[in-house]
Short mmCIF file of C-alpha atoms and ligand atoms in Angstrom, two decimals:
data_model
loop_
_atom_site.label_atom_id
_atom_site.label_comp_id
_atom_site.label_asym_id
_atom_site.label_seq_id
_atom_site.Cartn_x
_atom_site.Cartn_y
_atom_site.Cartn_z
CA MET A 1 0.00 0.00 0.00
CA ARG A 2 1.00 3.66 -0.23
CA ALA A 3 1.90 5.47 2.98
CA PHE A 4 3.08 9.01 3.73
CA THR A 5 5.90 8.32 6.13
CA TYR A 6 8.03 10.42 8.46
CA ARG A 7 11.72 10.54 7.55
CA GLY A 8 13.10 12.83 10.25
CA PRO A 9 12.72 16.43 11.45
CA GLY A 10 12.77 18.91 8.58
CA VAL A 11 13.03 16.13 5.96
CA PRO A 12 10.14 16.14 3.49
CA ALA A 13 7.87 13.16 4.06
CA GLU A 14 7.25 10.95 1.09
CA LEU A 15 4.57 8.70 -0.26
CA THR A 16 6.24 5.30 -0.27
CA GLU A 17 5.23 1.74 -0.93
CA VAL A 18 5.04 -0.31 2.30
CA PRO A 19 3.60 -3.76 3.04
CA THR A 20 -0.16 -3.66 3.59
CA PRO A 21 -0.82 -4.59 7.21
CA THR A 22 -3.03 -7.53 8.12
CA ALA A 23 -5.35 -7.81 11.11
CA GLY A 24 -3.74 -10.10 13.69
CA PRO A 25 -5.60 -11.44 16.74
CA GLY A 26 -7.39 -8.61 18.53
CA GLU A 27 -6.73 -6.08 15.76
CA VAL A 28 -8.92 -4.43 13.13
CA LEU A 29 -7.74 -3.40 9.66
CA THR A 30 -9.46 -0.44 8.06
CA ARG A 31 -9.41 0.95 4.55
CA VAL A 32 -8.79 4.68 5.05
CA GLY A 33 -11.84 6.76 4.18
CA ALA A 34 -10.21 10.11 4.92
CA ASN A 35 -7.44 11.72 6.93
CA THR A 36 -7.72 15.40 7.71
CA VAL A 37 -4.44 17.28 8.01
CA CYS A 38 -3.68 19.00 11.30
CA GLY A 39 -1.30 21.82 12.21
CA THR A 40 0.51 19.26 14.37
CA ASP A 41 1.41 17.26 11.24
CA LEU A 42 3.09 20.39 9.86
CA ARG A 43 4.95 20.98 13.12
CA ILE A 44 6.21 17.38 13.02
CA LEU A 45 7.37 17.74 9.41
CA ARG A 46 9.10 21.07 10.08
CA GLY A 47 10.97 19.51 13.00
CA GLU A 48 9.22 21.71 15.58
CA LYS A 49 7.79 18.63 17.21
CA SER A 50 9.87 15.48 17.17
CA LYS A 51 9.54 14.04 20.67
CA GLY A 52 7.94 10.62 20.44
CA VAL A 53 7.76 10.61 16.63
CA GLU A 54 9.32 7.44 15.24
CA LEU A 55 11.22 7.31 11.97
CA GLY A 56 9.15 5.58 9.32
CA VAL A 57 5.81 6.07 11.09
CA VAL A 58 2.81 6.74 8.85
CA LEU A 59 1.73 10.32 9.59
CA GLY A 60 -1.84 11.50 10.24
CA HIS A 61 -3.90 11.21 13.42
CA GLU A 62 -7.29 12.52 12.28
CA VAL A 63 -8.50 9.38 10.54
CA ALA A 64 -11.72 7.62 9.68
CA GLY A 65 -11.73 4.25 7.95
CA TYR A 66 -13.99 1.46 6.80
CA VAL A 67 -13.46 -1.91 8.47
CA GLU A 68 -11.70 -4.17 5.97
CA ALA A 69 -10.84 -7.15 8.19
CA VAL A 70 -11.64 -8.08 11.77
CA GLY A 71 -8.94 -9.98 13.68
CA GLU A 72 -9.58 -13.12 15.68
CA GLY A 73 -11.40 -12.45 18.95
CA VAL A 74 -12.68 -8.96 18.08
CA THR A 75 -16.41 -8.51 18.49
CA GLY A 76 -18.76 -5.65 17.69
CA PHE A 77 -17.34 -4.69 14.29
CA GLU A 78 -18.23 -5.82 10.80
CA VAL A 79 -16.62 -5.33 7.42
CA GLY A 80 -17.77 -1.98 6.01
CA ASP A 81 -18.36 -0.24 9.37
CA LEU A 82 -17.14 3.38 9.40
CA VAL A 83 -14.87 3.79 12.44
CA SER A 84 -12.45 6.18 14.09
CA MET A 85 -10.55 6.37 17.36
CA PRO A 86 -8.91 8.90 19.68
CA PRO A 87 -5.21 8.86 18.74
CA SER A 88 -3.85 8.49 22.25
CA VAL A 89 -3.53 4.92 23.47
CA CYS A 90 -2.89 5.28 27.16
CA CYS A 91 -1.37 2.88 29.71
CA GLY A 92 -4.29 2.78 32.13
CA VAL A 93 -2.08 2.52 35.25
CA CYS A 94 -0.13 5.79 35.61
CA GLY A 95 -1.22 8.60 37.95
CA PRO A 96 -3.11 10.65 35.34
CA CYS A 97 -4.82 7.50 33.97
CA ARG A 98 -5.88 6.41 37.46
CA ARG A 99 -7.31 9.86 38.12
CA GLY A 100 -9.55 9.53 35.07
CA THR A 101 -7.48 11.88 32.92
CA GLU A 102 -6.19 9.34 30.44
CA HIS A 103 -5.59 12.06 27.84
CA LEU A 104 -2.68 13.17 30.05
CA CYS A 105 -1.18 9.65 30.33
CA ASP A 106 2.55 9.57 31.23
CA ASP A 107 3.18 6.59 28.96
CA VAL A 108 1.00 7.38 26.00
CA HIS A 109 1.35 5.98 22.47
CA LEU A 110 -0.02 8.19 19.73
CA VAL A 111 -1.35 7.58 16.25
CA GLY A 112 0.86 9.48 13.80
CA TYR A 113 3.77 9.48 16.28
CA ASP A 114 4.60 5.90 17.19
CA ILE A 115 1.45 4.16 15.90
CA ASN A 116 0.94 4.22 12.13
CA GLY A 117 -1.58 6.87 11.10
CA GLY A 118 -4.06 7.57 8.35
CA LEU A 119 -2.11 9.12 5.47
CA ALA A 120 -2.11 5.73 3.75
CA ASP A 121 -4.40 3.30 1.95
CA TYR A 122 -4.95 1.19 5.08
CA TRP A 123 -4.87 1.88 8.81
CA LEU A 124 -4.37 -0.90 11.38
CA ILE A 125 -6.04 -0.44 14.75
CA PRO A 126 -3.77 -1.88 17.46
CA ARG A 127 -5.03 -4.45 19.90
CA THR A 128 -4.52 -2.23 22.94
CA ALA A 129 -6.86 0.38 21.43
CA ILE A 130 -9.52 -2.26 20.69
CA ASP A 131 -9.16 -3.78 24.17
CA ARG A 132 -9.62 -0.35 25.73
CA GLY A 133 -12.81 0.29 23.77
CA GLN A 134 -11.30 3.14 21.78
CA LEU A 135 -12.55 2.14 18.34
CA ILE A 136 -15.83 3.99 17.79
CA LYS A 137 -18.36 3.14 15.12
CA ALA A 138 -20.28 5.96 13.41
CA SER A 139 -23.72 5.65 11.91
CA GLY A 140 -23.92 5.07 8.16
CA HIS A 141 -24.87 8.52 6.91
CA VAL A 142 -21.69 10.22 8.17
CA ASP A 143 -19.03 11.01 5.61
CA ALA A 144 -15.49 9.73 6.39
CA ALA A 145 -13.89 13.20 6.15
CA GLN A 146 -16.46 14.55 8.60
CA LEU A 147 -15.82 11.67 11.00
CA ALA A 148 -12.06 12.34 10.83
CA LEU A 149 -12.86 15.67 12.51
CA ALA A 150 -13.96 13.80 15.64
CA GLU A 151 -10.32 14.10 16.73
CA PRO A 152 -9.99 17.90 16.74
CA ILE A 153 -13.57 18.22 18.03
CA SER A 154 -12.81 15.87 20.92
CA CYS A 155 -9.72 17.93 21.79
CA CYS A 156 -11.86 21.07 21.83
CA LEU A 157 -14.39 19.33 24.07
CA SER A 158 -11.55 18.41 26.39
CA GLY A 159 -10.47 22.07 26.47
CA LEU A 160 -14.08 23.16 27.05
CA ASP A 161 -14.29 20.84 30.06
CA ASN A 162 -11.55 23.01 31.57
CA TYR A 163 -12.63 26.54 30.57
CA ARG A 164 -16.41 25.91 30.79
CA VAL A 165 -19.10 27.95 29.10
CA GLU A 166 -22.17 28.77 31.13
CA VAL A 167 -25.58 29.74 29.82
CA GLY A 168 -25.49 33.44 28.98
CA ASP A 169 -21.70 33.76 28.79
CA LEU A 170 -19.93 36.10 26.42
CA VAL A 171 -17.12 34.15 24.78
CA VAL A 172 -14.22 35.55 22.75
CA ILE A 173 -12.34 33.26 20.38
CA ILE A 174 -8.96 34.39 19.12
CA GLY A 175 -8.33 32.78 15.73
CA ALA A 176 -10.84 31.39 13.24
CA GLY A 177 -8.89 28.42 11.93
CA PRO A 178 -10.48 24.97 12.25
CA ILE A 179 -9.94 24.91 16.03
CA GLY A 180 -11.44 28.38 16.60
CA LEU A 181 -14.43 27.48 14.44
CA ILE A 182 -15.00 24.31 16.48
CA HIS A 183 -14.79 26.21 19.79
CA LEU A 184 -17.24 28.74 18.34
CA GLN A 185 -19.78 26.02 17.62
CA LEU A 186 -19.27 24.30 20.99
CA ALA A 187 -19.67 27.62 22.85
CA ARG A 188 -22.98 28.18 21.10
CA ILE A 189 -24.16 24.65 21.92
CA ALA A 190 -23.07 25.21 25.54
CA GLY A 191 -25.30 28.29 25.80
CA ALA A 192 -23.12 31.35 25.20
CA ARG A 193 -25.24 34.46 24.64
CA ALA A 194 -22.76 35.67 22.05
CA VAL A 195 -19.46 34.55 20.61
CA VAL A 196 -16.98 37.11 19.31
CA VAL A 197 -14.42 35.74 16.85
CA SER A 198 -11.24 37.65 16.03
CA ASP A 199 -9.16 36.83 12.96
CA PRO A 200 -7.31 38.96 10.39
CA SER A 201 -8.52 36.78 7.49
CA GLU A 202 -11.70 38.04 5.85
CA THR A 203 -12.67 34.60 4.50
CA ARG A 204 -12.24 33.00 7.91
CA ARG A 205 -14.33 35.73 9.53
CA ALA A 206 -17.04 35.08 6.94
CA THR A 207 -17.04 31.37 7.84
CA ALA A 208 -17.19 32.26 11.54
CA ALA A 209 -20.18 34.50 10.89
CA ALA A 210 -21.91 31.74 8.92
CA LEU A 211 -21.29 29.35 11.82
CA GLY A 212 -22.96 31.67 14.30
CA ALA A 213 -20.39 34.16 15.56
CA GLY A 214 -22.49 37.12 16.67
CA VAL A 215 -19.62 39.50 16.00
CA THR A 216 -16.47 39.00 13.97
CA VAL A 217 -13.52 41.33 14.38
CA ASP A 218 -10.49 42.14 12.26
CA PRO A 219 -7.89 42.77 15.00
CA THR A 220 -5.63 44.63 12.56
CA ALA A 221 -8.30 47.25 11.85
CA GLU A 222 -10.76 47.16 14.75
CA ASP A 223 -10.54 47.65 18.50
CA LEU A 224 -11.36 44.21 19.90
CA PRO A 225 -11.13 45.18 23.62
CA ALA A 226 -13.51 48.12 23.04
CA ILE A 227 -16.00 45.88 21.21
CA VAL A 228 -15.90 43.32 24.02
CA ARG A 229 -16.32 46.04 26.67
CA ASP A 230 -19.34 47.40 24.79
CA MET A 231 -20.93 43.97 24.68
CA SER A 232 -20.40 43.34 28.40
CA GLY A 233 -21.39 46.60 30.08
CA GLY A 234 -17.71 47.42 30.48
CA GLU A 235 -16.88 44.27 32.43
CA GLY A 236 -15.12 42.10 29.85
CA ALA A 237 -15.89 38.66 28.44
CA ASP A 238 -16.60 35.64 30.62
CA VAL A 239 -14.23 33.48 28.59
CA ALA A 240 -11.41 33.98 26.09
CA VAL A 241 -10.06 31.03 24.10
CA LEU A 242 -6.62 31.40 22.51
CA CYS A 243 -6.59 29.38 19.28
CA ILE A 244 -3.44 30.83 17.68
CA GLY A 245 0.01 30.08 19.09
CA VAL A 246 1.18 33.70 19.24
CA PRO A 247 2.69 34.49 22.69
CA GLN A 248 1.55 38.15 22.88
CA LEU A 249 -2.07 37.13 22.34
CA LEU A 250 -2.13 35.44 25.75
CA ASN A 251 -1.74 38.80 27.44
CA ASP A 252 -4.49 40.18 25.19
CA CYS A 253 -6.77 37.37 26.41
CA LEU A 254 -6.05 38.28 30.04
CA ASN A 255 -7.12 41.84 29.23
CA LEU A 256 -10.31 40.76 27.48
CA VAL A 257 -11.94 38.78 30.31
CA ARG A 258 -13.87 40.13 33.26
CA LYS A 259 -12.85 39.76 36.89
CA ARG A 260 -13.00 36.03 37.68
CA GLY A 261 -13.11 35.35 33.93
CA ARG A 262 -11.53 32.28 32.32
CA VAL A 263 -8.76 32.08 29.73
CA SER A 264 -7.93 28.91 27.82
CA ILE A 265 -4.48 28.51 26.34
CA PHE A 266 -5.83 26.07 23.78
CA ALA A 267 -3.13 26.65 21.16
CA GLY A 268 0.37 25.43 21.93
CA LEU A 269 3.13 28.02 21.58
CA ALA A 270 6.39 27.32 19.76
CA GLY A 271 9.37 25.94 21.65
CA GLU A 272 9.09 26.15 25.42
CA GLY A 273 6.11 28.46 25.00
CA TRP A 274 7.51 31.55 26.73
CA SER A 275 5.13 34.49 26.78
CA ASN A 276 5.30 37.85 28.53
CA ILE A 277 2.18 38.38 30.57
CA ALA A 278 1.09 40.86 33.21
CA ALA A 279 0.69 38.23 35.93
CA ASN A 280 -0.97 40.77 38.21
CA LEU A 281 -3.99 40.68 35.91
CA ILE A 282 -4.43 37.07 36.99
CA HIS A 283 -3.70 37.93 40.60
CA TYR A 284 -5.87 40.99 41.21
CA ARG A 285 -8.67 40.07 38.83
CA GLU A 286 -8.76 36.43 39.98
CA ILE A 287 -8.61 35.15 36.44
CA THR A 288 -8.54 31.40 35.87
CA VAL A 289 -6.09 30.27 33.19
CA VAL A 290 -6.47 26.70 31.94
CA GLY A 291 -4.71 24.49 29.42
CA ALA A 292 -5.79 21.79 27.01
CA SER A 293 -4.00 18.75 25.62
CA ASN A 294 -5.35 15.80 23.64
CA SER A 295 -8.59 14.03 24.46
CA GLY A 296 -9.79 10.76 25.88
CA ARG A 297 -12.44 8.22 24.93
CA GLU A 298 -15.35 9.98 26.56
CA ASN A 299 -14.85 13.21 24.65
CA PHE A 300 -14.18 11.29 21.47
CA VAL A 301 -17.55 9.55 21.72
CA ARG A 302 -19.23 12.91 22.43
CA ALA A 303 -17.52 14.32 19.32
CA VAL A 304 -18.73 11.45 17.13
CA ARG A 305 -22.30 11.91 18.39
CA LEU A 306 -22.15 15.68 17.75
CA ILE A 307 -21.03 14.99 14.17
CA GLU A 308 -23.70 12.32 13.59
CA SER A 309 -26.46 14.53 14.90
CA GLY A 310 -25.39 17.50 12.79
CA ALA A 311 -25.11 19.62 15.95
CA ILE A 312 -21.62 20.52 14.76
CA ASP A 313 -21.32 21.64 11.16
CA THR A 314 -18.33 19.66 9.90
CA ALA A 315 -19.10 19.97 6.19
CA SER A 316 -18.31 23.70 6.10
CA LEU A 317 -14.99 23.09 7.86
CA ILE A 318 -13.69 20.78 5.11
CA THR A 319 -12.89 23.24 2.36
CA HIS A 320 -10.41 21.19 0.31
CA THR A 321 -9.84 17.55 -0.62
CA PHE A 322 -6.68 16.02 -2.08
CA PRO A 323 -6.13 12.45 -3.29
CA LEU A 324 -3.53 10.45 -1.36
CA SER A 325 -1.28 10.47 -4.45
CA ARG A 326 -0.96 14.25 -3.91
CA ALA A 327 -0.36 14.10 -0.14
CA THR A 328 2.73 16.32 -0.40
CA GLU A 329 0.70 19.02 -2.12
CA ALA A 330 -2.00 18.69 0.54
CA ILE A 331 0.57 19.35 3.26
CA GLU A 332 2.01 22.33 1.35
CA PHE A 333 -1.50 23.69 0.89
CA VAL A 334 -2.16 23.48 4.63
CA ALA A 335 1.15 25.25 5.27
CA SER A 336 0.02 28.09 2.99
CA GLY A 337 -2.73 28.87 5.49
CA GLU A 338 -5.42 28.82 2.82
CA GLY A 339 -8.70 27.00 3.30
CA ILE A 340 -9.85 25.64 6.64
CA LYS A 341 -9.55 21.89 6.82
CA VAL A 342 -7.95 19.71 4.18
CA ALA A 343 -8.96 16.07 3.76
CA VAL A 344 -6.69 13.51 2.11
CA ILE A 345 -8.58 10.64 0.52
CA PRO A 346 -7.02 7.47 -0.98
CA ASP A 347 -7.53 7.49 -4.77
ZN1 LIG B 1 -5.05 17.14 15.05
ZN1 LIG B 2 -1.26 6.30 31.71
#
């Protein structure tokens, strides 16, 4: 089969011919339906993220596939089922796992890092993932590219668990890429009275507006803090979600929320993630700052159900599709910053 494999930090990945895997006992083999490309894939290829990434691994962690073969002893799946899984396969016994936060596992194995991912013709689901109940079946009417988005949606749900949106909240989202547009939709589902989305790109703002942002702001031309103050009787937003990894924007978020407001550092920052902030804003205004990393099974199932029900609009997030034979172009296109989400589909 063809597979887009990692060849080292900064080395262009290549579509190569590799042996097609077979489903051993306890495993499930899927024929890839779609793999959506993530910013993390770019960071891996550029060498910005290499920890835990094995040479030769098939890249891609946002995958949905059709069951092709069911290994001995596996029950509950049939050939043709459309399936996906959260990419982190956790150990189940470390401190974070025992506390019910398996997405923070100390000994995690990740699809697209050290488990072969979905930029290929076939995707093998490892036994540990099946044993842990990670493989999730979607109902028939869902499109594979839409199901692949269960991964980023589940990560956003995991972030939302930390920053919370309460009925009537005013939420500000910084960045209208795929992640910002997912947080926007989740905030609306969670009961926000209004969601303000800030992004310099006009096309992204238009998508945000179509997905229900009450107000969209061009931060290069408009006064975002003034707009937020106006909408909140001068107090500030209840929540700000940082969806772009630009260090200075974190301080902006601290200035946008009200006293006792919440700020989510959803986007990872480059390198060690240093950022200059006025820490006294957190101190005197009693601001809560929370993080977000990966997602576990529970949020993944919630994401799949949100996609199936149509509660989250996934179709408008997938703006471009490339065949697997043009995977390199797909990655370059994502790097260009155009479009929202790019799906790679075996041709
Ligand atoms: Zn991703
Ligand atoms: Zn663990």
